[in-house]
Amino acid sequence: MAEQQAQQPIIIENRGAVEVVTLNRPDRLNTMNEPLIQALLDYFTGLHHRHDVRVVVLRAEGRAFCAGLDLTGWQRDGNTGAVHAGWRTQRMIAAVMQAMRKCPQPVIACAQGPACGGGFSLLLASDVRYAAPDLRMNAAYIKIGLGGCDMGASYFLPRLVGSSVASEYLLTGKFMHADKALACGLVSEVVPHDELLGKALALADEMLLTSPMGLRLTKDALNLNIDAASMEHAFGLEDRQQILLSQTADSVEARNAFMEKRAPDFGDR
């Protein structure tokens, strides 16, 4: 069993309504090869209708979260030109970040060591981030003759830390360390490496105290309203969601539990 797990690009551990997804290429610093990306894409795409999973924790084995792209880890078709092969790789990785944002489950990332290029974007696409003290992130693409805006970085980073800080790091490719990430709100907390998973699971447990549909729609509203055309659009979505949720059986159960001073028994109804 242990040997079989060691050969898997990701390990998925079910903990009831929480699943822990672990990048499992520690000998390669969890760099992105094709099997790893395909496994992540399949997993996050498949979450859309899995209401049994309410929260996802994303972590990595070894001393690195993800050191970027594994240039040797992609199949090459001799009949396909370099542009087409590069486009296929580009779109596959980008689809993972999009699937993470579109899945209804909050994604809590806990990261250590290097998170470079696509590894940086995996963190940016998560909903909550916890960092080990040695975490260092960068948009590595600009360091290899490409642009600094890749894998969603130009979309996510300015919205998370503001335009000035985002420009500083995307235009240079320099590393953002854990203390800076904490200071600008990119990570919620810096904790020792061996406490990362426990921290993420404790937050997941807090999320599980909410109603299932309420949790899903909260992520939905956060995603939509960050790009709301106006304040009125944002309020309109919130109003509609709240009225919709107020008509659910879980809302009635929450009110009854509050009055009776007990924990609610939610049924996703």
PDB file of C-alpha atoms in Angstrom:
ATOM      1  CA  MET A   1       0.000   0.000   0.000  1.00  0.00           C
ATOM      2  CA  ALA A   2       2.783   2.431   0.962  1.00  0.00           C
ATOM      3  CA  GLU A   3       4.681   1.598  -2.238  1.00  0.00           C
ATOM      4  CA  GLN A   4       1.547   2.163  -4.333  1.00  0.00           C
ATOM      5  CA  GLN A   5       0.951   5.561  -2.691  1.00  0.00           C
ATOM      6  CA  ALA A   6       4.565   6.548  -3.302  1.00  0.00           C
ATOM      7  CA  GLN A   7       4.005   6.170  -7.041  1.00  0.00           C
ATOM      8  CA  GLN A   8       0.891   8.361  -7.123  1.00  0.00           C
ATOM      9  CA  PRO A   9       1.372  12.024  -8.166  1.00  0.00           C
ATOM     10  CA  ILE A  10      -1.205  13.104  -5.592  1.00  0.00           C
ATOM     11  CA  ILE A  11      -2.549  11.384  -2.481  1.00  0.00           C
ATOM     12  CA  ILE A  12      -6.169  11.956  -1.494  1.00  0.00           C
ATOM     13  CA  GLU A  13      -7.063  11.305   2.130  1.00  0.00           C
ATOM     14  CA  ASN A  14     -10.720  11.386   3.116  1.00  0.00           C
ATOM     15  CA  ARG A  15     -11.489  12.741   6.583  1.00  0.00           C
ATOM     16  CA  GLY A  16     -15.258  12.717   6.463  1.00  0.00           C
ATOM     17  CA  ALA A  17     -16.462  15.957   4.879  1.00  0.00           C
ATOM     18  CA  VAL A  18     -12.844  17.132   4.462  1.00  0.00           C
ATOM     19  CA  GLU A  19     -10.377  15.787   1.902  1.00  0.00           C
ATOM     20  CA  VAL A  20      -6.639  16.334   2.162  1.00  0.00           C
ATOM     21  CA  VAL A  21      -4.930  16.464  -1.231  1.00  0.00           C
ATOM     22  CA  THR A  22      -1.157  16.042  -1.094  1.00  0.00           C
ATOM     23  CA  LEU A  23       1.283  16.754  -3.928  1.00  0.00           C
ATOM     24  CA  ASN A  24       3.422  13.650  -3.890  1.00  0.00           C
ATOM     25  CA  ARG A  25       6.635  14.188  -5.875  1.00  0.00           C
ATOM     26  CA  PRO A  26       8.960  15.200  -3.037  1.00  0.00           C
ATOM     27  CA  ASP A  27      12.052  13.891  -4.814  1.00  0.00           C
ATOM     28  CA  ARG A  28      11.317  16.378  -7.628  1.00  0.00           C
ATOM     29  CA  LEU A  29      10.251  19.207  -5.281  1.00  0.00           C
ATOM     30  CA  ASN A  30       6.662  18.481  -6.376  1.00  0.00           C
ATOM     31  CA  THR A  31       7.295  20.045  -9.765  1.00  0.00           C
ATOM     32  CA  MET A  32       4.440  19.844 -12.251  1.00  0.00           C
ATOM     33  CA  ASN A  33       4.680  16.951 -14.652  1.00  0.00           C
ATOM     34  CA  GLU A  34       1.811  15.757 -16.817  1.00  0.00           C
ATOM     35  CA  PRO A  35       0.509  13.026 -14.454  1.00  0.00           C
ATOM     36  CA  LEU A  36       0.454  15.465 -11.528  1.00  0.00           C
ATOM     37  CA  ILE A  37      -1.445  18.118 -13.472  1.00  0.00           C
ATOM     38  CA  GLN A  38      -3.875  15.584 -14.923  1.00  0.00           C
ATOM     39  CA  ALA A  39      -4.559  14.197 -11.450  1.00  0.00           C
ATOM     40  CA  LEU A  40      -5.201  17.683 -10.027  1.00  0.00           C
ATOM     41  CA  LEU A  41      -7.415  18.590 -12.971  1.00  0.00           C
ATOM     42  CA  ASP A  42      -9.466  15.426 -12.640  1.00  0.00           C
ATOM     43  CA  TYR A  43      -9.804  15.911  -8.895  1.00  0.00           C
ATOM     44  CA  PHE A  44     -10.866  19.549  -8.827  1.00  0.00           C
ATOM     45  CA  THR A  45     -13.149  19.186 -11.846  1.00  0.00           C
ATOM     46  CA  GLY A  46     -14.821  16.197 -10.213  1.00  0.00           C
ATOM     47  CA  LEU A  47     -15.607  18.149  -7.038  1.00  0.00           C
ATOM     48  CA  HIS A  48     -18.429  20.095  -8.652  1.00  0.00           C
ATOM     49  CA  HIS A  49     -21.139  17.554  -7.829  1.00  0.00           C
ATOM     50  CA  ARG A  50     -19.506  15.999  -4.745  1.00  0.00           C
ATOM     51  CA  HIS A  51     -21.523  17.518  -1.939  1.00  0.00           C
ATOM     52  CA  ASP A  52     -20.127  14.877   0.431  1.00  0.00           C
ATOM     53  CA  VAL A  53     -16.838  16.826   0.327  1.00  0.00           C
ATOM     54  CA  ARG A  54     -17.289  20.253   1.886  1.00  0.00           C
ATOM     55  CA  VAL A  55     -13.700  21.479   2.358  1.00  0.00           C
ATOM     56  CA  VAL A  56     -10.397  20.647   0.642  1.00  0.00           C
ATOM     57  CA  VAL A  57      -6.946  20.996   2.210  1.00  0.00           C
ATOM     58  CA  LEU A  58      -4.092  21.248  -0.305  1.00  0.00           C
ATOM     59  CA  ARG A  59      -0.578  20.427   0.904  1.00  0.00           C
ATOM     60  CA  ALA A  60       2.674  18.876  -0.292  1.00  0.00           C
ATOM     61  CA  GLU A  61       5.148  16.214   0.792  1.00  0.00           C
ATOM     62  CA  GLY A  62       8.772  17.088   1.408  1.00  0.00           C
ATOM     63  CA  ARG A  63      10.614  20.375   1.713  1.00  0.00           C
ATOM     64  CA  ALA A  64       8.918  22.179  -1.177  1.00  0.00           C
ATOM     65  CA  PHE A  65       5.316  22.986  -1.922  1.00  0.00           C
ATOM     66  CA  CYS A  66       5.823  23.053  -5.697  1.00  0.00           C
ATOM     67  CA  ALA A  67       8.944  24.340  -7.424  1.00  0.00           C
ATOM     68  CA  GLY A  68       7.198  24.999 -10.731  1.00  0.00           C
ATOM     69  CA  LEU A  69       7.158  23.149 -14.035  1.00  0.00           C
ATOM     70  CA  ASP A  70       9.006  19.886 -14.615  1.00  0.00           C
ATOM     71  CA  LEU A  71      10.317  20.539 -18.126  1.00  0.00           C
ATOM     72  CA  THR A  72      11.131  16.854 -18.620  1.00  0.00           C
ATOM     73  CA  GLY A  73       7.787  15.572 -17.355  1.00  0.00           C
ATOM     74  CA  TRP A  74       5.565  16.095 -20.402  1.00  0.00           C
ATOM     75  CA  GLN A  75       4.881  13.735 -23.285  1.00  0.00           C
ATOM     76  CA  ARG A  76       6.005  15.007 -26.670  1.00  0.00           C
ATOM     77  CA  ASP A  77       4.437  13.961 -29.930  1.00  0.00           C
ATOM     78  CA  GLY A  78       7.037  14.046 -32.676  1.00  0.00           C
ATOM     79  CA  ASN A  79       4.356  15.046 -35.182  1.00  0.00           C
ATOM     80  CA  THR A  80       3.270  18.068 -33.125  1.00  0.00           C
ATOM     81  CA  GLY A  81       5.030  21.402 -33.384  1.00  0.00           C
ATOM     82  CA  ALA A  82       6.558  23.153 -30.400  1.00  0.00           C
ATOM     83  CA  VAL A  83       3.835  25.818 -30.331  1.00  0.00           C
ATOM     84  CA  HIS A  84       1.042  23.243 -30.195  1.00  0.00           C
ATOM     85  CA  ALA A  85       2.813  21.182 -27.535  1.00  0.00           C
ATOM     86  CA  GLY A  86       3.468  24.257 -25.405  1.00  0.00           C
ATOM     87  CA  TRP A  87      -0.129  25.415 -25.796  1.00  0.00           C
ATOM     88  CA  ARG A  88      -1.432  22.044 -24.616  1.00  0.00           C
ATOM     89  CA  THR A  89       0.742  22.190 -21.493  1.00  0.00           C
ATOM     90  CA  GLN A  90      -0.179  25.822 -20.847  1.00  0.00           C
ATOM     91  CA  ARG A  91      -3.911  25.226 -21.089  1.00  0.00           C
ATOM     92  CA  MET A  92      -3.819  22.079 -18.962  1.00  0.00           C
ATOM     93  CA  ILE A  93      -2.147  23.841 -16.061  1.00  0.00           C
ATOM     94  CA  ALA A  94      -4.352  26.920 -16.392  1.00  0.00           C
ATOM     95  CA  ALA A  95      -7.428  24.669 -16.287  1.00  0.00           C
ATOM     96  CA  VAL A  96      -6.368  23.414 -12.830  1.00  0.00           C
ATOM     97  CA  MET A  97      -6.382  26.952 -11.392  1.00  0.00           C
ATOM     98  CA  GLN A  98      -9.765  27.630 -12.976  1.00  0.00           C
ATOM     99  CA  ALA A  99     -11.197  24.376 -11.606  1.00  0.00           C
ATOM    100  CA  MET A 100      -9.992  25.296  -8.120  1.00  0.00           C
ATOM    101  CA  ARG A 101     -11.857  28.594  -8.282  1.00  0.00           C
ATOM    102  CA  LYS A 102     -15.001  27.065  -9.783  1.00  0.00           C
ATOM    103  CA  CYS A 103     -15.345  24.134  -7.382  1.00  0.00           C
ATOM    104  CA  PRO A 104     -17.867  24.913  -4.630  1.00  0.00           C
ATOM    105  CA  GLN A 105     -15.604  23.717  -1.817  1.00  0.00           C
ATOM    106  CA  PRO A 106     -13.244  26.164  -0.066  1.00  0.00           C
ATOM    107  CA  VAL A 107      -9.609  25.211  -0.657  1.00  0.00           C
ATOM    108  CA  ILE A 108      -7.229  25.713   2.270  1.00  0.00           C
ATOM    109  CA  ALA A 109      -3.581  25.588   1.212  1.00  0.00           C
ATOM    110  CA  CYS A 110      -0.680  24.992   3.589  1.00  0.00           C
ATOM    111  CA  ALA A 111       2.731  25.490   2.045  1.00  0.00           C
ATOM    112  CA  GLN A 112       6.412  25.279   2.819  1.00  0.00           C
ATOM    113  CA  GLY A 113       9.663  25.921   0.983  1.00  0.00           C
ATOM    114  CA  PRO A 114       9.644  26.970  -2.676  1.00  0.00           C
ATOM    115  CA  ALA A 115       6.335  27.726  -4.415  1.00  0.00           C
ATOM    116  CA  CYS A 116       7.511  28.867  -7.813  1.00  0.00           C
ATOM    117  CA  GLY A 117       5.678  29.601 -11.042  1.00  0.00           C
ATOM    118  CA  GLY A 118       2.734  27.255 -11.237  1.00  0.00           C
ATOM    119  CA  GLY A 119       3.233  26.368  -7.572  1.00  0.00           C
ATOM    120  CA  PHE A 120       2.742  30.042  -6.704  1.00  0.00           C
ATOM    121  CA  SER A 121      -0.454  30.033  -8.756  1.00  0.00           C
ATOM    122  CA  LEU A 122      -1.780  26.965  -6.931  1.00  0.00           C
ATOM    123  CA  LEU A 123      -1.558  29.013  -3.747  1.00  0.00           C
ATOM    124  CA  LEU A 124      -3.110  32.081  -5.350  1.00  0.00           C
ATOM    125  CA  ALA A 125      -6.041  29.983  -6.611  1.00  0.00           C
ATOM    126  CA  SER A 126      -6.745  28.675  -3.105  1.00  0.00           C
ATOM    127  CA  ASP A 127      -9.193  30.394  -0.774  1.00  0.00           C
ATOM    128  CA  VAL A 128      -7.073  30.464   2.397  1.00  0.00           C
ATOM    129  CA  ARG A 129      -3.299  30.111   2.701  1.00  0.00           C
ATOM    130  CA  TYR A 130      -1.145  29.142   5.689  1.00  0.00           C
ATOM    131  CA  ALA A 131       2.636  29.406   5.404  1.00  0.00           C
ATOM    132  CA  ALA A 132       5.611  27.747   7.020  1.00  0.00           C
ATOM    133  CA  PRO A 133       8.390  30.210   7.936  1.00  0.00           C
ATOM    134  CA  ASP A 134      10.531  29.002   5.008  1.00  0.00           C
ATOM    135  CA  LEU A 135       7.858  29.568   2.339  1.00  0.00           C
ATOM    136  CA  ARG A 136       9.119  31.587  -0.604  1.00  0.00           C
ATOM    137  CA  MET A 137       7.007  32.290  -3.690  1.00  0.00           C
ATOM    138  CA  ASN A 138       7.716  33.862  -7.042  1.00  0.00           C
ATOM    139  CA  ALA A 139       6.397  34.324 -10.566  1.00  0.00           C
ATOM    140  CA  ALA A 140       9.393  32.516 -11.967  1.00  0.00           C
ATOM    141  CA  TYR A 141       8.366  32.773 -15.628  1.00  0.00           C
ATOM    142  CA  ILE A 142       9.915  36.218 -16.146  1.00  0.00           C
ATOM    143  CA  LYS A 143      13.263  34.787 -15.029  1.00  0.00           C
ATOM    144  CA  ILE A 144      13.373  32.455 -18.053  1.00  0.00           C
ATOM    145  CA  GLY A 145      12.619  34.954 -20.807  1.00  0.00           C
ATOM    146  CA  LEU A 146       8.823  34.834 -20.526  1.00  0.00           C
ATOM    147  CA  GLY A 147       6.374  37.304 -19.045  1.00  0.00           C
ATOM    148  CA  GLY A 148       5.704  37.512 -15.329  1.00  0.00           C
ATOM    149  CA  CYS A 149       1.965  37.133 -15.880  1.00  0.00           C
ATOM    150  CA  ASP A 150       1.099  33.454 -16.161  1.00  0.00           C
ATOM    151  CA  MET A 151      -1.169  30.780 -14.666  1.00  0.00           C
ATOM    152  CA  GLY A 152      -3.613  33.384 -13.392  1.00  0.00           C
ATOM    153  CA  ALA A 153      -1.022  35.416 -11.461  1.00  0.00           C
ATOM    154  CA  SER A 154      -1.996  38.701 -13.144  1.00  0.00           C
ATOM    155  CA  TYR A 155      -5.618  38.084 -12.149  1.00  0.00           C
ATOM    156  CA  PHE A 156      -5.222  36.711  -8.629  1.00  0.00           C
ATOM    157  CA  LEU A 157      -2.267  38.597  -7.169  1.00  0.00           C
ATOM    158  CA  PRO A 158      -3.451  42.234  -7.637  1.00  0.00           C
ATOM    159  CA  ARG A 159      -6.815  41.310  -6.139  1.00  0.00           C
ATOM    160  CA  LEU A 160      -5.118  39.729  -3.131  1.00  0.00           C
ATOM    161  CA  VAL A 161      -2.357  42.238  -2.357  1.00  0.00           C
ATOM    162  CA  GLY A 162      -3.063  45.321  -4.508  1.00  0.00           C
ATOM    163  CA  SER A 163      -1.569  46.562  -7.753  1.00  0.00           C
ATOM    164  CA  SER A 164       1.662  48.036  -6.394  1.00  0.00           C
ATOM    165  CA  VAL A 165       2.828  44.936  -4.513  1.00  0.00           C
ATOM    166  CA  ALA A 166       1.692  42.658  -7.344  1.00  0.00           C
ATOM    167  CA  SER A 167       3.601  44.716  -9.900  1.00  0.00           C
ATOM    168  CA  GLU A 168       6.745  44.638  -7.756  1.00  0.00           C
ATOM    169  CA  TYR A 169       6.821  40.847  -7.781  1.00  0.00           C
ATOM    170  CA  LEU A 170       5.413  40.098 -11.250  1.00  0.00           C
ATOM    171  CA  LEU A 171       7.772  42.548 -12.983  1.00  0.00           C
ATOM    172  CA  THR A 172      10.869  41.135 -11.304  1.00  0.00           C
ATOM    173  CA  GLY A 173      10.223  37.483 -10.481  1.00  0.00           C
ATOM    174  CA  LYS A 174      11.850  38.041  -7.091  1.00  0.00           C
ATOM    175  CA  PHE A 175      10.822  35.902  -4.147  1.00  0.00           C
ATOM    176  CA  MET A 176       8.119  36.901  -1.703  1.00  0.00           C
ATOM    177  CA  HIS A 177       8.934  35.351   1.666  1.00  0.00           C
ATOM    178  CA  ALA A 178       6.505  34.268   4.362  1.00  0.00           C
ATOM    179  CA  ASP A 179       6.872  37.421   6.493  1.00  0.00           C
ATOM    180  CA  LYS A 180       6.117  39.709   3.538  1.00  0.00           C
ATOM    181  CA  ALA A 181       3.204  37.509   2.482  1.00  0.00           C
ATOM    182  CA  LEU A 182       1.773  37.804   5.978  1.00  0.00           C
ATOM    183  CA  ALA A 183       2.278  41.569   6.085  1.00  0.00           C
ATOM    184  CA  CYS A 184       0.378  42.111   2.836  1.00  0.00           C
ATOM    185  CA  GLY A 185      -2.413  39.650   3.661  1.00  0.00           C
ATOM    186  CA  LEU A 186      -1.532  36.992   1.110  1.00  0.00           C
ATOM    187  CA  VAL A 187      -1.322  34.349   3.850  1.00  0.00           C
ATOM    188  CA  SER A 188      -3.491  34.218   6.965  1.00  0.00           C
ATOM    189  CA  GLU A 189      -0.798  33.013   9.350  1.00  0.00           C
ATOM    190  CA  VAL A 190       2.778  31.753   9.505  1.00  0.00           C
ATOM    191  CA  VAL A 191       3.108  28.571  11.571  1.00  0.00           C
ATOM    192  CA  PRO A 192       5.820  25.918  12.030  1.00  0.00           C
ATOM    193  CA  HIS A 193       5.985  23.358   9.244  1.00  0.00           C
ATOM    194  CA  ASP A 194       4.818  20.481  11.417  1.00  0.00           C
ATOM    195  CA  GLU A 195       1.750  22.476  12.503  1.00  0.00           C
ATOM    196  CA  LEU A 196       0.540  23.431   9.026  1.00  0.00           C
ATOM    197  CA  LEU A 197      -1.830  20.530   8.477  1.00  0.00           C
ATOM    198  CA  GLY A 198      -3.317  20.809  11.966  1.00  0.00           C
ATOM    199  CA  LYS A 199      -3.924  24.523  11.408  1.00  0.00           C
ATOM    200  CA  ALA A 200      -5.688  23.873   8.117  1.00  0.00           C
ATOM    201  CA  LEU A 201      -7.803  21.062   9.558  1.00  0.00           C
ATOM    202  CA  ALA A 202      -8.843  23.231  12.501  1.00  0.00           C
ATOM    203  CA  LEU A 203     -10.090  25.896  10.095  1.00  0.00           C
ATOM    204  CA  ALA A 204     -11.860  23.228   8.048  1.00  0.00           C
ATOM    205  CA  ASP A 205     -13.636  22.077  11.213  1.00  0.00           C
ATOM    206  CA  GLU A 206     -14.850  25.637  11.783  1.00  0.00           C
ATOM    207  CA  MET A 207     -16.179  25.761   8.240  1.00  0.00           C
ATOM    208  CA  LEU A 208     -18.047  22.507   8.821  1.00  0.00           C
ATOM    209  CA  LEU A 209     -20.085  24.230  11.537  1.00  0.00           C
ATOM    210  CA  THR A 210     -21.851  26.212   8.820  1.00  0.00           C
ATOM    211  CA  SER A 211     -24.714  24.978   6.657  1.00  0.00           C
ATOM    212  CA  PRO A 212     -23.482  23.110   3.552  1.00  0.00           C
ATOM    213  CA  MET A 213     -25.310  25.261   1.013  1.00  0.00           C
ATOM    214  CA  GLY A 214     -24.423  28.429   2.899  1.00  0.00           C
ATOM    215  CA  LEU A 215     -20.725  27.553   2.701  1.00  0.00           C
ATOM    216  CA  ARG A 216     -20.903  26.800  -1.025  1.00  0.00           C
ATOM    217  CA  LEU A 217     -22.772  29.992  -1.840  1.00  0.00           C
ATOM    218  CA  THR A 218     -20.399  32.083   0.270  1.00  0.00           C
ATOM    219  CA  LYS A 219     -17.469  30.979  -1.893  1.00  0.00           C
ATOM    220  CA  ASP A 220     -19.630  31.628  -4.946  1.00  0.00           C
ATOM    221  CA  ALA A 221     -20.436  35.196  -3.850  1.00  0.00           C
ATOM    222  CA  LEU A 222     -16.811  35.941  -2.969  1.00  0.00           C
ATOM    223  CA  ASN A 223     -15.728  34.806  -6.435  1.00  0.00           C
ATOM    224  CA  LEU A 224     -18.408  36.781  -8.262  1.00  0.00           C
ATOM    225  CA  ASN A 225     -18.302  39.958  -6.217  1.00  0.00           C
ATOM    226  CA  ILE A 226     -14.576  40.473  -6.452  1.00  0.00           C
ATOM    227  CA  ASP A 227     -15.347  41.370 -10.078  1.00  0.00           C
ATOM    228  CA  ALA A 228     -18.748  42.961  -9.451  1.00  0.00           C
ATOM    229  CA  ALA A 229     -19.533  45.764 -11.875  1.00  0.00           C
ATOM    230  CA  SER A 230     -20.735  47.961  -9.031  1.00  0.00           C
ATOM    231  CA  MET A 231     -21.615  48.035  -5.354  1.00  0.00           C
ATOM    232  CA  GLU A 232     -25.247  47.558  -6.370  1.00  0.00           C
ATOM    233  CA  HIS A 233     -24.398  44.340  -8.230  1.00  0.00           C
ATOM    234  CA  ALA A 234     -22.632  42.966  -5.142  1.00  0.00           C
ATOM    235  CA  PHE A 235     -25.525  43.820  -2.829  1.00  0.00           C
ATOM    236  CA  GLY A 236     -28.001  42.348  -5.321  1.00  0.00           C
ATOM    237  CA  LEU A 237     -26.234  38.977  -5.362  1.00  0.00           C
ATOM    238  CA  GLU A 238     -25.939  38.897  -1.571  1.00  0.00           C
ATOM    239  CA  ASP A 239     -29.625  39.757  -1.157  1.00  0.00           C
ATOM    240  CA  ARG A 240     -30.727  36.983  -3.499  1.00  0.00           C
ATOM    241  CA  GLN A 241     -28.476  34.415  -1.879  1.00  0.00           C
ATOM    242  CA  GLN A 242     -29.665  35.263   1.613  1.00  0.00           C
ATOM    243  CA  ILE A 243     -33.356  35.025   0.684  1.00  0.00           C
ATOM    244  CA  LEU A 244     -32.706  31.733  -1.116  1.00  0.00           C
ATOM    245  CA  LEU A 245     -30.828  30.298   1.877  1.00  0.00           C
ATOM    246  CA  SER A 246     -33.471  31.503   4.327  1.00  0.00           C
ATOM    247  CA  GLN A 247     -35.977  29.187   2.649  1.00  0.00           C
ATOM    248  CA  THR A 248     -33.901  26.034   3.181  1.00  0.00           C
ATOM    249  CA  ALA A 249     -34.580  23.426   5.852  1.00  0.00           C
ATOM    250  CA  ASP A 250     -31.048  23.977   7.167  1.00  0.00           C
ATOM    251  CA  SER A 251     -31.876  27.618   7.840  1.00  0.00           C
ATOM    252  CA  VAL A 252     -34.897  26.588   9.918  1.00  0.00           C
ATOM    253  CA  GLU A 253     -32.727  24.043  11.756  1.00  0.00           C
ATOM    254  CA  ALA A 254     -30.088  26.717  12.470  1.00  0.00           C
ATOM    255  CA  ARG A 255     -32.681  29.056  13.963  1.00  0.00           C
ATOM    256  CA  ASN A 256     -34.182  26.286  16.089  1.00  0.00           C
ATOM    257  CA  ALA A 257     -30.755  25.165  17.297  1.00  0.00           C
ATOM    258  CA  PHE A 258     -29.879  28.725  18.252  1.00  0.00           C
ATOM    259  CA  MET A 259     -33.065  29.123  20.284  1.00  0.00           C
ATOM    260  CA  GLU A 260     -32.593  25.708  21.921  1.00  0.00           C
ATOM    261  CA  LYS A 261     -28.892  26.396  22.662  1.00  0.00           C
ATOM    262  CA  ARG A 262     -27.596  23.298  20.836  1.00  0.00           C
ATOM    263  CA  ALA A 263     -25.472  22.525  17.809  1.00  0.00           C
ATOM    264  CA  PRO A 264     -27.432  22.419  14.533  1.00  0.00           C
ATOM    265  CA  ASP A 265     -27.880  19.125  12.694  1.00  0.00           C
ATOM    266  CA  PHE A 266     -27.519  20.151   9.057  1.00  0.00           C
ATOM    267  CA  GLY A 267     -28.717  17.868   6.276  1.00  0.00           C
ATOM    268  CA  ASP A 268     -27.924  19.941   3.155  1.00  0.00           C
ATOM    269  CA  ARG A 269     -31.622  20.457   2.613  1.00  0.00           C
TER     270      ARG A 269
END
